PDB file of C-alpha atoms in Angstrom:
ATOM      1  CA  MET A  29     -48.213 -37.102  72.162  1.00  0.00           C
ATOM      2  CA  LYS A  30     -47.129 -36.403  75.755  1.00  0.00           C
ATOM      3  CA  MET A  31     -44.305 -33.992  74.934  1.00  0.00           C
ATOM      4  CA  LEU A  32     -43.587 -33.081  78.572  1.00  0.00           C
ATOM      5  CA  GLU A  33     -43.424 -36.658  79.825  1.00  0.00           C
ATOM      6  CA  GLY A  34     -40.533 -37.020  82.256  1.00  0.00           C
ATOM      7  CA  LEU A  35     -40.949 -33.564  83.803  1.00  0.00           C
ATOM      8  CA  THR A  36     -42.026 -33.280  87.427  1.00  0.00           C
ATOM      9  CA  VAL A  37     -43.875 -30.183  88.650  1.00  0.00           C
ATOM     10  CA  LEU A  38     -44.538 -29.386  92.304  1.00  0.00           C
ATOM     11  CA  ASP A  39     -47.729 -27.334  92.359  1.00  0.00           C
ATOM     12  CA  LEU A  40     -48.402 -25.317  95.516  1.00  0.00           C
ATOM     13  CA  THR A  41     -50.955 -23.031  93.855  1.00  0.00           C
ATOM     14  CA  ARG A  42     -54.609 -22.358  94.603  1.00  0.00           C
ATOM     15  CA  LEU A  43     -57.754 -21.118  92.874  1.00  0.00           C
ATOM     16  CA  LEU A  44     -57.288 -20.351  89.138  1.00  0.00           C
ATOM     17  CA  PRO A  45     -54.042 -18.872  87.711  1.00  0.00           C
ATOM     18  CA  GLY A  46     -51.520 -21.359  89.075  1.00  0.00           C
ATOM     19  CA  PRO A  47     -53.666 -24.504  88.842  1.00  0.00           C
ATOM     20  CA  LEU A  48     -54.564 -23.664  85.231  1.00  0.00           C
ATOM     21  CA  ALA A  49     -50.904 -23.189  84.333  1.00  0.00           C
ATOM     22  CA  THR A  50     -49.856 -26.500  85.868  1.00  0.00           C
ATOM     23  CA  GLN A  51     -52.899 -28.222  84.344  1.00  0.00           C
ATOM     24  CA  HIS A  52     -51.502 -27.479  80.901  1.00  0.00           C
ATOM     25  CA  PHE A  53     -48.258 -29.199  81.928  1.00  0.00           C
ATOM     26  CA  ALA A  54     -50.228 -32.216  83.180  1.00  0.00           C
ATOM     27  CA  ASP A  55     -52.204 -32.340  79.933  1.00  0.00           C
ATOM     28  CA  HIS A  56     -48.931 -32.576  78.011  1.00  0.00           C
ATOM     29  CA  GLY A  57     -47.623 -35.482  80.067  1.00  0.00           C
ATOM     30  CA  ALA A  58     -45.769 -33.891  82.971  1.00  0.00           C
ATOM     31  CA  ARG A  59     -46.090 -35.402  86.410  1.00  0.00           C
ATOM     32  CA  VAL A  60     -47.780 -32.719  88.515  1.00  0.00           C
ATOM     33  CA  ILE A  61     -47.903 -33.166  92.287  1.00  0.00           C
ATOM     34  CA  LYS A  62     -50.425 -30.822  93.870  1.00  0.00           C
ATOM     35  CA  ILE A  63     -49.331 -29.900  97.379  1.00  0.00           C
ATOM     36  CA  GLU A  64     -52.043 -28.452  99.622  1.00  0.00           C
ATOM     37  CA  ASP A  65     -52.114 -27.131 103.162  1.00  0.00           C
ATOM     38  CA  VAL A  66     -53.356 -29.688 105.693  1.00  0.00           C
ATOM     39  CA  ASN A  67     -56.092 -27.364 106.920  1.00  0.00           C
ATOM     40  CA  ARG A  68     -58.003 -25.539 104.202  1.00  0.00           C
ATOM     41  CA  GLY A  69     -56.075 -26.598 101.129  1.00  0.00           C
ATOM     42  CA  ASP A  70     -57.015 -25.157  97.750  1.00  0.00           C
ATOM     43  CA  TYR A  71     -59.997 -22.863  98.348  1.00  0.00           C
ATOM     44  CA  ALA A  72     -61.545 -23.904  95.023  1.00  0.00           C
ATOM     45  CA  ARG A  73     -62.058 -27.415  96.385  1.00  0.00           C
ATOM     46  CA  GLN A  74     -64.869 -26.485  98.801  1.00  0.00           C
ATOM     47  CA  ASP A  75     -65.660 -22.770  98.493  1.00  0.00           C
ATOM     48  CA  MET A  76     -67.082 -23.230  94.995  1.00  0.00           C
ATOM     49  CA  ALA A  77     -68.759 -26.577  95.653  1.00  0.00           C
ATOM     50  CA  ILE A  78     -72.496 -26.123  95.156  1.00  0.00           C
ATOM     51  CA  GLY A  79     -74.571 -29.267  95.644  1.00  0.00           C
ATOM     52  CA  VAL A  80     -71.474 -31.466  95.383  1.00  0.00           C
ATOM     53  CA  SER A  81     -68.739 -32.530  97.814  1.00  0.00           C
ATOM     54  CA  MET A  82     -65.971 -31.130  95.619  1.00  0.00           C
ATOM     55  CA  SER A  83     -66.354 -28.291  93.131  1.00  0.00           C
ATOM     56  CA  HIS A  84     -66.421 -28.881  89.391  1.00  0.00           C
ATOM     57  CA  LEU A  85     -63.922 -26.047  89.010  1.00  0.00           C
ATOM     58  CA  PHE A  86     -61.446 -27.917  91.212  1.00  0.00           C
ATOM     59  CA  HIS A  87     -61.863 -31.059  89.112  1.00  0.00           C
ATOM     60  CA  ILE A  88     -61.369 -29.144  85.855  1.00  0.00           C
ATOM     61  CA  LEU A  89     -58.183 -27.450  87.073  1.00  0.00           C
ATOM     62  CA  ASN A  90     -56.607 -30.448  88.790  1.00  0.00           C
ATOM     63  CA  ARG A  91     -57.487 -33.493  86.717  1.00  0.00           C
ATOM     64  CA  GLY A  92     -54.686 -35.994  86.352  1.00  0.00           C
ATOM     65  CA  LYS A  93     -52.560 -34.455  89.103  1.00  0.00           C
ATOM     66  CA  GLU A  94     -51.233 -36.331  92.105  1.00  0.00           C
ATOM     67  CA  SER A  95     -52.265 -34.956  95.497  1.00  0.00           C
ATOM     68  CA  LEU A  96     -50.391 -34.471  98.759  1.00  0.00           C
ATOM     69  CA  ALA A  97     -51.230 -32.528 101.936  1.00  0.00           C
ATOM     70  CA  LEU A  98     -48.270 -31.044 103.833  1.00  0.00           C
ATOM     71  CA  ASP A  99     -47.887 -28.704 106.766  1.00  0.00           C
ATOM     72  CA  LEU A 100     -45.007 -26.578 105.491  1.00  0.00           C
ATOM     73  CA  SER A 101     -44.758 -24.760 108.812  1.00  0.00           C
ATOM     74  CA  ARG A 102     -43.506 -27.946 110.491  1.00  0.00           C
ATOM     75  CA  ASP A 103     -40.117 -29.598 110.019  1.00  0.00           C
ATOM     76  CA  GLU A 104     -41.662 -32.853 108.839  1.00  0.00           C
ATOM     77  CA  GLY A 105     -43.591 -31.090 106.073  1.00  0.00           C
ATOM     78  CA  LYS A 106     -40.576 -29.004 105.066  1.00  0.00           C
ATOM     79  CA  ASN A 107     -38.359 -32.084 104.820  1.00  0.00           C
ATOM     80  CA  ILE A 108     -40.849 -33.954 102.661  1.00  0.00           C
ATOM     81  CA  PHE A 109     -41.177 -30.949 100.333  1.00  0.00           C
ATOM     82  CA  LEU A 110     -37.405 -30.536 100.002  1.00  0.00           C
ATOM     83  CA  THR A 111     -37.027 -34.242  99.332  1.00  0.00           C
ATOM     84  CA  LEU A 112     -39.537 -33.932  96.504  1.00  0.00           C
ATOM     85  CA  CYS A 113     -37.617 -30.942  95.149  1.00  0.00           C
ATOM     86  CA  LYS A 114     -34.514 -33.106  94.657  1.00  0.00           C
ATOM     87  CA  SER A 115     -36.202 -34.980  91.826  1.00  0.00           C
ATOM     88  CA  ALA A 116     -38.439 -32.160  90.572  1.00  0.00           C
ATOM     89  CA  ASP A 117     -37.902 -29.880  87.599  1.00  0.00           C
ATOM     90  CA  ILE A 118     -40.333 -27.071  88.373  1.00  0.00           C
ATOM     91  CA  VAL A 119     -41.902 -25.513  91.464  1.00  0.00           C
ATOM     92  CA  VAL A 120     -44.923 -23.236  91.041  1.00  0.00           C
ATOM     93  CA  GLU A 121     -46.406 -21.185  93.894  1.00  0.00           C
ATOM     94  CA  ASN A 122     -48.782 -18.237  94.080  1.00  0.00           C
ATOM     95  CA  PHE A 123     -48.394 -16.934  97.617  1.00  0.00           C
ATOM     96  CA  ARG A 124     -47.582 -13.301  98.333  1.00  0.00           C
ATOM     97  CA  PRO A 125     -43.916 -12.507  97.674  1.00  0.00           C
ATOM     98  CA  GLY A 126     -41.649 -13.602 100.490  1.00  0.00           C
ATOM     99  CA  ALA A 127     -44.007 -16.220 101.970  1.00  0.00           C
ATOM    100  CA  MET A 128     -41.923 -19.188 100.790  1.00  0.00           C
ATOM    101  CA  ASP A 129     -38.704 -17.457 101.889  1.00  0.00           C
ATOM    102  CA  ARG A 130     -40.085 -17.029 105.408  1.00  0.00           C
ATOM    103  CA  LEU A 131     -40.756 -20.772 105.471  1.00  0.00           C
ATOM    104  CA  LYS A 132     -37.136 -21.371 104.368  1.00  0.00           C
ATOM    105  CA  LEU A 133     -38.526 -23.006 101.230  1.00  0.00           C
ATOM    106  CA  GLY A 134     -37.944 -20.221  98.701  1.00  0.00           C
ATOM    107  CA  TYR A 135     -35.857 -20.340  95.550  1.00  0.00           C
ATOM    108  CA  GLU A 136     -32.525 -19.802  97.314  1.00  0.00           C
ATOM    109  CA  ASP A 137     -33.339 -22.600  99.746  1.00  0.00           C
ATOM    110  CA  VAL A 138     -34.433 -25.049  97.066  1.00  0.00           C
ATOM    111  CA  ARG A 139     -31.557 -24.370  94.688  1.00  0.00           C
ATOM    112  CA  LYS A 140     -29.081 -25.466  97.382  1.00  0.00           C
ATOM    113  CA  ILE A 141     -30.321 -29.023  96.961  1.00  0.00           C
ATOM    114  CA  LYS A 142     -31.475 -28.751  93.323  1.00  0.00           C
ATOM    115  CA  PRO A 143     -29.296 -26.173  91.485  1.00  0.00           C
ATOM    116  CA  ASP A 144     -31.167 -26.450  88.171  1.00  0.00           C
ATOM    117  CA  ILE A 145     -34.662 -26.021  89.644  1.00  0.00           C
ATOM    118  CA  ILE A 146     -37.065 -23.687  87.843  1.00  0.00           C
ATOM    119  CA  PHE A 147     -38.984 -21.836  90.544  1.00  0.00           C
ATOM    120  CA  CYS A 148     -42.036 -19.871  89.351  1.00  0.00           C
ATOM    121  CA  ALA A 149     -43.783 -17.453  91.722  1.00  0.00           C
ATOM    122  CA  ILE A 150     -47.106 -15.961  90.584  1.00  0.00           C
ATOM    123  CA  SER A 151     -48.456 -12.964  92.506  1.00  0.00           C
ATOM    124  CA  ALA A 152     -50.698  -9.976  91.941  1.00  0.00           C
ATOM    125  CA  PHE A 153     -47.934  -7.372  91.643  1.00  0.00           C
ATOM    126  CA  GLY A 154     -44.608  -9.214  91.664  1.00  0.00           C
ATOM    127  CA  ALA A 155     -41.755  -9.358  94.152  1.00  0.00           C
ATOM    128  CA  ASN A 156     -40.253  -5.978  93.232  1.00  0.00           C
ATOM    129  CA  SER A 157     -43.431  -3.899  93.304  1.00  0.00           C
ATOM    130  CA  ASP A 158     -44.290  -1.346  95.974  1.00  0.00           C
ATOM    131  CA  ASN A 159     -47.629  -3.210  96.155  1.00  0.00           C
ATOM    132  CA  ARG A 160     -45.999  -6.610  96.694  1.00  0.00           C
ATOM    133  CA  GLU A 161     -47.771  -7.176 100.032  1.00  0.00           C
ATOM    134  CA  LYS A 162     -51.225  -6.356  98.696  1.00  0.00           C
ATOM    135  CA  ALA A 163     -53.771  -8.968  97.687  1.00  0.00           C
ATOM    136  CA  ALA A 164     -55.962  -8.618  94.595  1.00  0.00           C
ATOM    137  CA  HIS A 165     -58.528 -10.519  92.583  1.00  0.00           C
ATOM    138  CA  ASP A 166     -59.058 -10.618  88.832  1.00  0.00           C
ATOM    139  CA  ILE A 167     -61.339  -7.552  88.829  1.00  0.00           C
ATOM    140  CA  ASN A 168     -58.787  -5.423  90.727  1.00  0.00           C
ATOM    141  CA  ILE A 169     -55.931  -6.328  88.401  1.00  0.00           C
ATOM    142  CA  CYS A 170     -58.073  -5.670  85.322  1.00  0.00           C
ATOM    143  CA  ALA A 171     -58.916  -2.235  86.712  1.00  0.00           C
ATOM    144  CA  LEU A 172     -55.351  -1.300  87.649  1.00  0.00           C
ATOM    145  CA  SER A 173     -53.903  -2.433  84.318  1.00  0.00           C
ATOM    146  CA  GLY A 174     -56.405  -0.407  82.287  1.00  0.00           C
ATOM    147  CA  VAL A 175     -58.210  -3.421  80.835  1.00  0.00           C
ATOM    148  CA  SER A 176     -61.498  -2.692  82.628  1.00  0.00           C
ATOM    149  CA  ASP A 177     -61.556   0.788  81.126  1.00  0.00           C
ATOM    150  CA  GLN A 178     -61.947  -0.775  77.682  1.00  0.00           C
ATOM    151  CA  MET A 179     -64.483  -3.504  78.556  1.00  0.00           C
ATOM    152  CA  GLY A 180     -68.103  -2.704  77.777  1.00  0.00           C
ATOM    153  CA  SER A 181     -69.939  -0.135  75.722  1.00  0.00           C
ATOM    154  CA  GLY A 182     -69.824   3.623  76.067  1.00  0.00           C
ATOM    155  CA  GLU A 183     -73.380   3.584  77.374  1.00  0.00           C
ATOM    156  CA  CYS A 184     -72.507   2.025  80.725  1.00  0.00           C
ATOM    157  CA  GLY A 185     -69.652   1.411  83.114  1.00  0.00           C
ATOM    158  CA  PRO A 186     -67.004  -1.291  82.771  1.00  0.00           C
ATOM    159  CA  ALA A 187     -68.395  -4.748  82.046  1.00  0.00           C
ATOM    160  CA  LEU A 188     -67.744  -7.829  84.148  1.00  0.00           C
ATOM    161  CA  SER A 189     -66.559 -10.992  82.425  1.00  0.00           C
ATOM    162  CA  ASN A 190     -66.949 -14.638  83.388  1.00  0.00           C
ATOM    163  CA  PHE A 191     -63.703 -15.210  81.496  1.00  0.00           C
ATOM    164  CA  GLN A 192     -61.064 -14.322  84.072  1.00  0.00           C
ATOM    165  CA  VAL A 193     -58.888 -12.026  81.977  1.00  0.00           C
ATOM    166  CA  ALA A 194     -56.232 -11.208  84.567  1.00  0.00           C
ATOM    167  CA  ASP A 195     -56.048 -14.708  86.036  1.00  0.00           C
ATOM    168  CA  ILE A 196     -55.517 -16.253  82.613  1.00  0.00           C
ATOM    169  CA  ALA A 197     -53.821 -13.610  80.436  1.00  0.00           C
ATOM    170  CA  GLY A 198     -51.927 -12.053  83.348  1.00  0.00           C
ATOM    171  CA  GLY A 199     -51.167 -15.142  85.420  1.00  0.00           C
ATOM    172  CA  ALA A 200     -51.534 -18.606  83.903  1.00  0.00           C
ATOM    173  CA  LEU A 201     -50.349 -17.949  80.347  1.00  0.00           C
ATOM    174  CA  PRO A 202     -47.330 -15.748  81.256  1.00  0.00           C
ATOM    175  CA  ALA A 203     -46.296 -18.403  83.783  1.00  0.00           C
ATOM    176  CA  ILE A 204     -46.488 -21.151  81.157  1.00  0.00           C
ATOM    177  CA  ASN A 205     -44.501 -19.038  78.698  1.00  0.00           C
ATOM    178  CA  ALA A 206     -41.837 -18.181  81.277  1.00  0.00           C
ATOM    179  CA  ILE A 207     -41.460 -21.781  82.459  1.00  0.00           C
ATOM    180  CA  LEU A 208     -41.111 -23.165  78.937  1.00  0.00           C
ATOM    181  CA  THR A 209     -38.552 -20.456  78.135  1.00  0.00           C
ATOM    182  CA  ALA A 210     -36.644 -21.354  81.307  1.00  0.00           C
ATOM    183  CA  LEU A 211     -36.714 -25.036  80.368  1.00  0.00           C
ATOM    184  CA  PHE A 212     -35.161 -24.206  76.993  1.00  0.00           C
ATOM    185  CA  HIS A 213     -32.539 -22.086  78.740  1.00  0.00           C
ATOM    186  CA  ARG A 214     -31.768 -24.943  81.133  1.00  0.00           C
ATOM    187  CA  GLU A 215     -31.352 -27.362  78.234  1.00  0.00           C
ATOM    188  CA  ARG A 216     -28.670 -25.095  76.777  1.00  0.00           C
ATOM    189  CA  THR A 217     -26.902 -24.003  79.969  1.00  0.00           C
ATOM    190  CA  GLY A 218     -27.830 -26.479  82.697  1.00  0.00           C
ATOM    191  CA  LYS A 219     -28.952 -23.577  84.888  1.00  0.00           C
ATOM    192  CA  GLY A 220     -32.228 -23.163  86.717  1.00  0.00           C
ATOM    193  CA  THR A 221     -33.860 -19.803  87.441  1.00  0.00           C
ATOM    194  CA  PHE A 222     -36.379 -17.857  89.489  1.00  0.00           C
ATOM    195  CA  LEU A 223     -39.427 -16.574  87.605  1.00  0.00           C
ATOM    196  CA  ASP A 224     -41.314 -13.635  89.118  1.00  0.00           C
ATOM    197  CA  ILE A 225     -44.731 -13.403  87.442  1.00  0.00           C
ATOM    198  CA  SER A 226     -46.554 -10.138  88.144  1.00  0.00           C
ATOM    199  CA  MET A 227     -50.157 -10.541  87.023  1.00  0.00           C
ATOM    200  CA  ALA A 228     -50.712  -6.779  86.885  1.00  0.00           C
ATOM    201  CA  GLY A 229     -47.495  -6.198  84.974  1.00  0.00           C
ATOM    202  CA  SER A 230     -48.140  -9.056  82.545  1.00  0.00           C
ATOM    203  CA  LEU A 231     -51.689  -7.905  81.833  1.00  0.00           C
ATOM    204  CA  PHE A 232     -50.570  -4.308  81.316  1.00  0.00           C
ATOM    205  CA  ALA A 233     -47.925  -5.483  78.846  1.00  0.00           C
ATOM    206  CA  SER A 234     -50.579  -7.398  76.893  1.00  0.00           C
ATOM    207  CA  ASN A 235     -52.979  -4.446  76.713  1.00  0.00           C
ATOM    208  CA  VAL A 236     -51.549  -3.544  73.323  1.00  0.00           C
ATOM    209  CA  LEU A 237     -54.495  -2.272  71.253  1.00  0.00           C
ATOM    210  CA  PRO A 238     -55.534   0.564  73.600  1.00  0.00           C
ATOM    211  CA  TYR A 239     -51.878   1.519  73.932  1.00  0.00           C
ATOM    212  CA  ALA A 240     -51.488   1.609  70.148  1.00  0.00           C
ATOM    213  CA  THR A 241     -54.589   3.808  69.848  1.00  0.00           C
ATOM    214  CA  ARG A 242     -53.239   6.146  72.492  1.00  0.00           C
ATOM    215  CA  GLU A 243     -49.950   6.448  70.622  1.00  0.00           C
ATOM    216  CA  THR A 244     -51.779   7.094  67.353  1.00  0.00           C
ATOM    217  CA  PHE A 245     -54.300   9.671  68.550  1.00  0.00           C
ATOM    218  CA  LYS A 246     -52.414  10.936  71.651  1.00  0.00           C
ATOM    219  CA  LYS A 247     -55.309  10.014  73.905  1.00  0.00           C
ATOM    220  CA  SER A 248     -56.906   6.878  75.284  1.00  0.00           C
ATOM    221  CA  PRO A 249     -59.893   5.503  73.360  1.00  0.00           C
ATOM    222  CA  GLU A 250     -63.298   5.919  74.923  1.00  0.00           C
ATOM    223  CA  ARG A 251     -64.872   2.745  76.277  1.00  0.00           C
ATOM    224  CA  GLY A 252     -66.689   1.138  73.360  1.00  0.00           C
ATOM    225  CA  GLY A 253     -65.076   3.577  70.956  1.00  0.00           C
ATOM    226  CA  ASP A 254     -62.033   1.760  69.607  1.00  0.00           C
ATOM    227  CA  ILE A 255     -62.001  -0.214  66.366  1.00  0.00           C
ATOM    228  CA  LEU A 256     -62.605  -3.564  68.091  1.00  0.00           C
ATOM    229  CA  THR A 257     -64.910  -2.359  70.866  1.00  0.00           C
ATOM    230  CA  GLY A 258     -67.836  -0.910  68.951  1.00  0.00           C
ATOM    231  CA  ALA A 259     -66.645   2.050  66.908  1.00  0.00           C
ATOM    232  CA  LEU A 260     -66.971   0.259  63.571  1.00  0.00           C
ATOM    233  CA  ALA A 261     -70.156  -1.118  62.076  1.00  0.00           C
ATOM    234  CA  CYS A 262     -68.364  -4.187  60.753  1.00  0.00           C
ATOM    235  CA  TYR A 263     -67.214  -5.493  64.129  1.00  0.00           C
ATOM    236  CA  GLY A 264     -69.667  -5.943  66.954  1.00  0.00           C
ATOM    237  CA  TYR A 265     -72.659  -7.714  68.457  1.00  0.00           C
ATOM    238  CA  TYR A 266     -76.120  -7.172  66.978  1.00  0.00           C
ATOM    239  CA  GLU A 267     -79.417  -8.188  68.528  1.00  0.00           C
ATOM    240  CA  THR A 268     -81.586 -10.387  66.319  1.00  0.00           C
ATOM    241  CA  SER A 269     -85.360 -10.352  65.919  1.00  0.00           C
ATOM    242  CA  ASP A 270     -85.735 -13.589  67.902  1.00  0.00           C
ATOM    243  CA  GLY A 271     -84.044 -12.111  70.958  1.00  0.00           C
ATOM    244  CA  GLY A 272     -80.616 -13.613  70.359  1.00  0.00           C
ATOM    245  CA  TRP A 273     -77.365 -12.001  69.298  1.00  0.00           C
ATOM    246  CA  ILE A 274     -75.092 -12.325  66.317  1.00  0.00           C
ATOM    247  CA  ALA A 275     -71.345 -11.683  66.388  1.00  0.00           C
ATOM    248  CA  VAL A 276     -70.188  -9.820  63.290  1.00  0.00           C
ATOM    249  CA  GLY A 277     -66.453  -9.816  62.614  1.00  0.00           C
ATOM    250  CA  ALA A 278     -66.248  -8.582  59.033  1.00  0.00           C
ATOM    251  CA  LEU A 279     -63.309  -6.170  58.999  1.00  0.00           C
ATOM    252  CA  GLU A 280     -62.374  -7.099  55.431  1.00  0.00           C
ATOM    253  CA  PRO A 281     -64.528  -5.354  52.805  1.00  0.00           C
ATOM    254  CA  GLN A 282     -65.431  -8.563  50.960  1.00  0.00           C
ATOM    255  CA  PHE A 283     -66.779 -10.176  54.113  1.00  0.00           C
ATOM    256  CA  TRP A 284     -68.771  -7.086  55.110  1.00  0.00           C
ATOM    257  CA  GLU A 285     -70.278  -6.807  51.640  1.00  0.00           C
ATOM    258  CA  ARG A 286     -71.281 -10.465  51.668  1.00  0.00           C
ATOM    259  CA  PHE A 287     -72.824 -10.108  55.120  1.00  0.00           C
ATOM    260  CA  CYS A 288     -74.854  -7.051  54.122  1.00  0.00           C
ATOM    261  CA  ASN A 289     -76.154  -8.822  51.044  1.00  0.00           C
ATOM    262  CA  LEU A 290     -77.104 -11.917  53.074  1.00  0.00           C
ATOM    263  CA  ILE A 291     -79.247  -9.838  55.440  1.00  0.00           C
ATOM    264  CA  ASP A 292     -80.737  -7.875  52.519  1.00  0.00           C
ATOM    265  CA  ARG A 293     -79.171  -4.609  53.627  1.00  0.00           C
ATOM    266  CA  PRO A 294     -76.826  -3.654  50.776  1.00  0.00           C
ATOM    267  CA  ASP A 295     -77.398  -0.034  51.794  1.00  0.00           C
ATOM    268  CA  LEU A 296     -75.126  -0.659  54.788  1.00  0.00           C
ATOM    269  CA  ILE A 297     -72.102  -1.625  52.692  1.00  0.00           C
ATOM    270  CA  PRO A 298     -70.649   1.932  52.712  1.00  0.00           C
ATOM    271  CA  ALA A 299     -70.952   2.020  56.525  1.00  0.00           C
ATOM    272  CA  ARG A 300     -68.273  -0.648  57.088  1.00  0.00           C
ATOM    273  CA  LEU A 301     -65.739   1.752  58.585  1.00  0.00           C
ATOM    274  CA  SER A 302     -68.234   4.263  59.889  1.00  0.00           C
ATOM    275  CA  LEU A 303     -66.997   5.600  63.221  1.00  0.00           C
ATOM    276  CA  ASP A 304     -70.600   6.006  64.273  1.00  0.00           C
ATOM    277  CA  GLY A 305     -71.361   2.326  63.634  1.00  0.00           C
ATOM    278  CA  ALA A 306     -74.499   1.180  61.878  1.00  0.00           C
ATOM    279  CA  THR A 307     -78.115   1.247  62.947  1.00  0.00           C
ATOM    280  CA  LYS A 308     -78.495  -1.920  64.990  1.00  0.00           C
ATOM    281  CA  GLU A 309     -81.653  -3.338  63.470  1.00  0.00           C
TER     282      GLU A 309
END
């Protein structure tokens, strides 16, 4: 069922957070028009193309979208964009705060011709931050929000992840949530809104387990030392004899007991909540 059929989204975003957010709208039936700069366009198109003319990442994040190249610095491009805004429901951009305003295409400009527009701006730190002019990638936002401090074991430094935590949990998903909330608000009131998505702020707000541990024990957990990062024997990764790994998520006593019996180690049953973990054999 295409539950968002009839909605039109103007997508000016690049790389991962914005394109992933608008891709979800396209998947649910919305008409998404991807608007790219006439020169370089979306960096993911070519910068990540290895052995192909257009990157697989670009295809994954932009399937089913319509495509249009505009020079928004020129009057012709501006006029075309504003004409599209008249029949659009949502605009999504991920430039640094103020960039669209300088082009005279920001929220205040668009709402003059489309009062109920929902205008979503995704940026590293948000429009009201002292760091609003600074650029950042996923790794920087993870570090600044405290997420990196909890990724990895206590035996090494922070671990890198090929799952872009900040881009997705700090950018794409908060944007989707905010836009859908704004759509519901517009249905009730007829009013559009401006949505300022700070990736760093959103990720920090979602970093709930370390914060809860800090509140409980009055200090931050050590990397690899919280209940879901390696402190407990019943929740973690264990290397197997054939060189692979097994993921054990047996927080409940009945599941841990069954697991220990299946691997012929009933002696480990009492170690389920051991803060020292179990011998990884």
